[in-house]
XYZ file of C-alpha atoms in Angstrom:
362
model
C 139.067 96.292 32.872
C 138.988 99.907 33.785
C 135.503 101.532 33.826
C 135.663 104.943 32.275
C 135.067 107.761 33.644
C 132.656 110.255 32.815
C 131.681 113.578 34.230
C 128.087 114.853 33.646
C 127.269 118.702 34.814
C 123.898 119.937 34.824
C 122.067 122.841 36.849
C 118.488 123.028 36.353
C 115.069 120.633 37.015
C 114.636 120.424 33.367
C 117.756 118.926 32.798
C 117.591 116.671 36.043
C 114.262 115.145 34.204
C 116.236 114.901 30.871
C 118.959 113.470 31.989
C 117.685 110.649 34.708
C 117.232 108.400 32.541
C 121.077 108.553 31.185
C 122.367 109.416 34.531
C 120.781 105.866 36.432
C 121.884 103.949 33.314
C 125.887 105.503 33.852
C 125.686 104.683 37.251
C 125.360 100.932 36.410
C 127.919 100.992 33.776
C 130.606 103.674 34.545
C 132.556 105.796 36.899
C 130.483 108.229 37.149
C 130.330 111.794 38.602
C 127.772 114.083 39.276
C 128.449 118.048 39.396
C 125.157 120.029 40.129
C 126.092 123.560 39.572
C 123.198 125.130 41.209
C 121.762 127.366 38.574
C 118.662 127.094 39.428
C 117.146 128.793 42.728
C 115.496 125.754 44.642
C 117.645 123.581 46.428
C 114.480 122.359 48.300
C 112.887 121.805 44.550
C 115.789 120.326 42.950
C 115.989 117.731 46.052
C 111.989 116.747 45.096
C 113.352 115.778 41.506
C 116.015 113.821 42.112
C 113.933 111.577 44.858
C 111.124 111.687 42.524
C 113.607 110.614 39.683
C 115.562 108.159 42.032
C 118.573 109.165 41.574
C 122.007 109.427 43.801
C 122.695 112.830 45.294
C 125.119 114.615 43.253
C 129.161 114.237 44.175
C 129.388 117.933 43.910
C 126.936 121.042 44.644
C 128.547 124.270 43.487
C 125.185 126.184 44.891
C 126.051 128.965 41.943
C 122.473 130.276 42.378
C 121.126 133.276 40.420
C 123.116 135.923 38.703
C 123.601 137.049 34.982
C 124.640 134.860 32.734
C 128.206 136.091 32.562
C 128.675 135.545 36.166
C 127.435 132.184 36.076
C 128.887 131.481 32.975
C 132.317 132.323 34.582
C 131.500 130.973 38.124
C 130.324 127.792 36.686
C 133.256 127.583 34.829
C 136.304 127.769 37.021
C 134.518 125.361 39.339
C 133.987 122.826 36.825
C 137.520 123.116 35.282
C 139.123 122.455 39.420
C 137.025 119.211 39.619
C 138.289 118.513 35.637
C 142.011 119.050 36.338
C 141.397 116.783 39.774
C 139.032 113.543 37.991
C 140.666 113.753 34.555
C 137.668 111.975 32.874
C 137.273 110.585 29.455
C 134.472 112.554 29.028
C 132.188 115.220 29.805
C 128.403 115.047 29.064
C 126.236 118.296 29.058
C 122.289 118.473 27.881
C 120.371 120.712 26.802
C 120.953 124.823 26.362
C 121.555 126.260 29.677
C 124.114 128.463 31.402
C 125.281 125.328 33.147
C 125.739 123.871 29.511
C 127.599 126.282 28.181
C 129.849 126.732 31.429
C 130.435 123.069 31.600
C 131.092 122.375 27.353
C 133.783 125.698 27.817
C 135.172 124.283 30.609
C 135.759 120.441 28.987
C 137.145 121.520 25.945
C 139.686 123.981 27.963
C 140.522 121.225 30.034
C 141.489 118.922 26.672
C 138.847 116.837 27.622
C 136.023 115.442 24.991
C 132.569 116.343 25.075
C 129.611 115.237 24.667
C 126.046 117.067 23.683
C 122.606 115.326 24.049
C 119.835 117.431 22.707
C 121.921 118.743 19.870
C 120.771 120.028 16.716
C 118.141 121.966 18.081
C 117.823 125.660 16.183
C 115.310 128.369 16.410
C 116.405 130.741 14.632
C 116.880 133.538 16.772
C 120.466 134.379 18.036
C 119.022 137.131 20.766
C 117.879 134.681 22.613
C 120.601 133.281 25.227
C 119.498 129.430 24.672
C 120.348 129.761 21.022
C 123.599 130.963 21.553
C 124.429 128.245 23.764
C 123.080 125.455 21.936
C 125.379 126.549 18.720
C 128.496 126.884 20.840
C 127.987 123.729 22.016
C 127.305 121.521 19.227
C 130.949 123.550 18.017
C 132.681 122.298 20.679
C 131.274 118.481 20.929
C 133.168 115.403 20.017
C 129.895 113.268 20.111
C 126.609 115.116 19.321
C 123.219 113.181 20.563
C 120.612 114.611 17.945
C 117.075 114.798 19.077
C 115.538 115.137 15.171
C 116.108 114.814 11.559
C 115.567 118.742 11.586
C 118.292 118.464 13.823
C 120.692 116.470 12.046
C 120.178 119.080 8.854
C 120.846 121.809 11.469
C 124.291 120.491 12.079
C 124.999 119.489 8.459
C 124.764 122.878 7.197
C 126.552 124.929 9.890
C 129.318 122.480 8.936
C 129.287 121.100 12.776
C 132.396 118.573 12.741
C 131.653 116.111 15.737
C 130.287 112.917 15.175
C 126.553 113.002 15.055
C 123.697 110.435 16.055
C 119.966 110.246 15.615
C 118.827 109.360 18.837
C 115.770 110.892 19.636
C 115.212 113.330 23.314
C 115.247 111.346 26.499
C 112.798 113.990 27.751
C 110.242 111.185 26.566
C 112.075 108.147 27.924
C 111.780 110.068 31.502
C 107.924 110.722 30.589
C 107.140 107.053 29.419
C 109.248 105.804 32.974
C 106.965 108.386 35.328
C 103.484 108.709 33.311
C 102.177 105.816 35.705
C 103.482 107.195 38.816
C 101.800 110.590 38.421
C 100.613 112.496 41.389
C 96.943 113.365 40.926
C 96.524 114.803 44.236
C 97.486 118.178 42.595
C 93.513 117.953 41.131
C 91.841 117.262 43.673
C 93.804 119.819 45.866
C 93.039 122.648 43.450
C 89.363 121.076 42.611
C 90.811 120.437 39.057
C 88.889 118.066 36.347
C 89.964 116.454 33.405
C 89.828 118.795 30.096
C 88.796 121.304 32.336
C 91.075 123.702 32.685
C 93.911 125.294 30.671
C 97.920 124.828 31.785
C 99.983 127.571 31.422
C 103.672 127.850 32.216
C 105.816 131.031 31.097
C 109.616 131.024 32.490
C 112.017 132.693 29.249
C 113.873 135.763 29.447
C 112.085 137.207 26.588
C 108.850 136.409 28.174
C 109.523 138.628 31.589
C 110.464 141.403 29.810
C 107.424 144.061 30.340
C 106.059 143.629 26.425
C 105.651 140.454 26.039
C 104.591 139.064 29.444
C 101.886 141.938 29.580
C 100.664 140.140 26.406
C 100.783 137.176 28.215
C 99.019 138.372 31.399
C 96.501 140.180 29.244
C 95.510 136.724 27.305
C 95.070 134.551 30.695
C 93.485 137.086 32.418
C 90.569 137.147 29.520
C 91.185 133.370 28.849
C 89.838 132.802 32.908
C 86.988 134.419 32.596
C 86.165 131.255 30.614
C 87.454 128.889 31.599
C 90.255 127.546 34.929
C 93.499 128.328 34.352
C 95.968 126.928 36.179
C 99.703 128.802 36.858
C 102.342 127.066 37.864
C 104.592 130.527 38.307
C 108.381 130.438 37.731
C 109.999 132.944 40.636
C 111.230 135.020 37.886
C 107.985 135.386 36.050
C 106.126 136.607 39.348
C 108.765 139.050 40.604
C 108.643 140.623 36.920
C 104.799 140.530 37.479
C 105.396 142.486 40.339
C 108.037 145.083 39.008
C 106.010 145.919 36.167
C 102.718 146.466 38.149
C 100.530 143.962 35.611
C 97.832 142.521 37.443
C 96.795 138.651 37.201
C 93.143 138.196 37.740
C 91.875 136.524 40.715
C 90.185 134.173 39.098
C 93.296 132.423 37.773
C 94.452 129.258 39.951
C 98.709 130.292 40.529
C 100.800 127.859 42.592
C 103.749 127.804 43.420
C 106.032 125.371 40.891
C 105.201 121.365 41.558
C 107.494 118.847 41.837
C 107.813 116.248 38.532
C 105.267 114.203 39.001
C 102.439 116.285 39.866
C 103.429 118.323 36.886
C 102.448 115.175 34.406
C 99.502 115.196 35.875
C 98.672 118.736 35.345
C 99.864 118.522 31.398
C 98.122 114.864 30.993
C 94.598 115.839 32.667
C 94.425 119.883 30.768
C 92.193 120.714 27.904
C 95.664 122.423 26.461
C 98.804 123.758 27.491
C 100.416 126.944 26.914
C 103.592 127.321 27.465
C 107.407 128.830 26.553
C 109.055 125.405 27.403
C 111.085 123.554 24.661
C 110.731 120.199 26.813
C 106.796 120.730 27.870
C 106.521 121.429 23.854
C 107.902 117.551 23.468
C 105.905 116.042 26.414
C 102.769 117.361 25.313
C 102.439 115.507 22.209
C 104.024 112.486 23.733
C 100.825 112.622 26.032
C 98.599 114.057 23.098
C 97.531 116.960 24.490
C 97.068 119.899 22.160
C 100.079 122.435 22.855
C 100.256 126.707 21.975
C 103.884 127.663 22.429
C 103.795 131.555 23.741
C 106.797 132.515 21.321
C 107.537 133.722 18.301
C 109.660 130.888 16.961
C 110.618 127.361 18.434
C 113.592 124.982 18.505
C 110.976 122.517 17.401
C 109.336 123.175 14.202
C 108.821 119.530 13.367
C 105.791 119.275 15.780
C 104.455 122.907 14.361
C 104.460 120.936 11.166
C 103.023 118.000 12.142
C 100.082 119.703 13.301
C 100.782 118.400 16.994
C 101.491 121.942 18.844
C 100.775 125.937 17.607
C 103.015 129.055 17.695
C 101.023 131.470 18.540
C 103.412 134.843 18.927
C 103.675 136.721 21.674
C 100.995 139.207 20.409
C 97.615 139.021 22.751
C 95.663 139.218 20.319
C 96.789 136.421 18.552
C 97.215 134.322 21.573
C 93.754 135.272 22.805
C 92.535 134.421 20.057
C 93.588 130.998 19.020
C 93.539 129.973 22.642
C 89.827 130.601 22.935
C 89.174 129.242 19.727
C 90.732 125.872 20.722
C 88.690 126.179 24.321
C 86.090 126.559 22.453
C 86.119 123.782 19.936
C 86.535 120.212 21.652
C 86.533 119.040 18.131
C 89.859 121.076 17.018
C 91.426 119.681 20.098
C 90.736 115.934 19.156
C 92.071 116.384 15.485
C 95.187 117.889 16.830
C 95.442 114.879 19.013
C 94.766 112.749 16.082
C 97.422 113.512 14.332
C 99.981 110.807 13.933
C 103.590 111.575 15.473
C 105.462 109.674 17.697
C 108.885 109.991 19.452
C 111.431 107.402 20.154
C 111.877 105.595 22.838
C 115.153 103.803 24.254
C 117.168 107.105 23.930
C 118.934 106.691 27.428
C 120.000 103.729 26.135
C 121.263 104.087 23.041
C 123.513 107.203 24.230
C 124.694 105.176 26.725
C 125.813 102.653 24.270
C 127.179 104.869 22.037
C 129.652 106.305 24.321
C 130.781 102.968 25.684
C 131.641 102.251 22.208
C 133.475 105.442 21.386
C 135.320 105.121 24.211
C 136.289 101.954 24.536
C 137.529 101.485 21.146
């Protein structure tokens, strides 16, 4: 019997970890093709991830690098579709909310080729932001839509989304269950780091370079270290907008330059909190119970703001300031958040995986 063939397009580290566990599970199963578009700056990163992840090098590299989001949008695009007209696959699988999502869901569905969606569902609320847009063009365009939450599901239901739906869960936390063994803990002693002693931060979203809100930002951390360790892991973005706008980080926060996977879960696992503007570190931070302040003023995942398991803080410094050192303060606040009961699913890579050998095979 003929294997199918399906085509899975992705761009950035996030979605690399997202998408491992799908991707090695394909390979077994499938004929399946790679397409890295590049949308993200570090090649020499990006190659960390995938050995870290073990995965296959990718049958295509577009190298699309940087640009705005129009131009990669586009560029993305027309590369995509030539590989699309060559392959003619049964499918085309996308994750996530990216540039590279968007591009390679536009692309499919021009190409009269079905699509597929894992992460969908997800809403925030707010349509300036370019990861909202994308998400809700997507889920418009999928034939199968993997659905990360119930939220989710009632997301789709009442925009009237017409693909066929499934409750899977986010494979974010079947690639954080596979690697939380293998985590690098050199990263603590290199940067004389201790358990529960020190704060994570990570700030990458458009919104958050632009001059008001990541002088907010800066403003927090820089009072927030003169309690405490903070430690920086700083996007390229987020430190040339630093830079253009003059704001000064204090010297007594720890920045380095962005880790590879592994070292990363050992960062989140080992800090007293995390604050970040990541959807996925919002997800992987309760999965390894560790208390979580999202630096934004809405999220794409509301069910773990009501479950008590992660806090929106705004991006107004006071506010921030102020519930960060309040947590800091209180190791008692941070065990009841952690004592909360929530719990993700696990066995998401694999249920996809079945899912779509079903649907098309049938």
């Amino acid at each position: 019997m003929k294997k199918i063939k399906i085509i899975t397009v992705f761009g950035t580290r996030p979605e690399i970890i997202k998408l491992s566990p799908v991707i090695s599970l394909l390979d077994e199963c499938s004929d399946h093709i790679l397409v890295h578009t590049g949308q993200h700056y570090s090649y020499n990163l990006d190659r960390l991830f995938f050995e870290e992840m073990h995965l296959r090098n990718p049958d295509h590299q577009l190298n699309v690098g940087s640009g705005t989001p129009a131009y990669q949008v586009g560029t993305i695009m027309m590369k995509v579709e030539e590989i699309l007209l060559k392959e003619r696959p049964d499918l085309v699988l996308v994750q996530g909310d990216t540039n590279s999502t968007l591009a390679g869901a536009l692309a499919a569905v021009k190409s009269g080729i079905p699509l597929g969606h894992i992460e969908s569902g997800y809403r925030s609320g707010n349509l300036q932001m370019a990861e909202e847009i994308n998400r809700i063009i997507t889920d418009r365009l999928s034939r199968y839509l993997f659905v990360g939450t119930q939220e989710g599901m009632e997301n789709l239901h009442r925009e009237g989304v017409e693909g066929k739906m499934f409750l899977v869960g986010n494979t974010a936390i079947d690639a954080l269950r596979k690697n939380e063994t293998l985590a690098d803990e050199k990263v603590l002693v290199q940067h004389s780091l201790t358990s529960d002693g020190y704060i994570l931060v990570t700030v990458h979203r458009a919104e958050n370079t632009e001059e008001k809100n990541l002088s907010s930002i800066v403003n927090s951390l820089n009072k927030l270290a003169e309690m405490t360790t903070v430690v920086f892991p700083i996007h390229p973005r987020t430190r040339k907008m630093i830079e253009t706008f003059q704001l000064s980080l204090s010297a007594k926060i720890t920045v380095i330059e962005s880790t590879g996977y592994l070292e990363f879960i050992s960062l989140m696992k080992n800090a007293a909190f995390i604050m970040t503007d990541s959807g996925g570190i919002q997800e992987e931070s309760v999965e390894l119970n560790v208390p979580c302040l999202i630096l934004r003023n809405e999220t794409e995942t509301m069910d773990l703001v009501n479950a008590g398991k992660t806090i929106l803080t705004t991006t107004d410094k006071d506010r921030i300031f102020s519930i960060a050192s309040s947590l800091l303060e209180s190791k008692e606040k941070r065990e009841e958040i952690k004592n909360r009961p929530f719990s993700g699913k696990s066995g998401v890579a694999q249920k996809i995986v079945e899912i779509l050998l079903r649907e098309l095979t049938s």
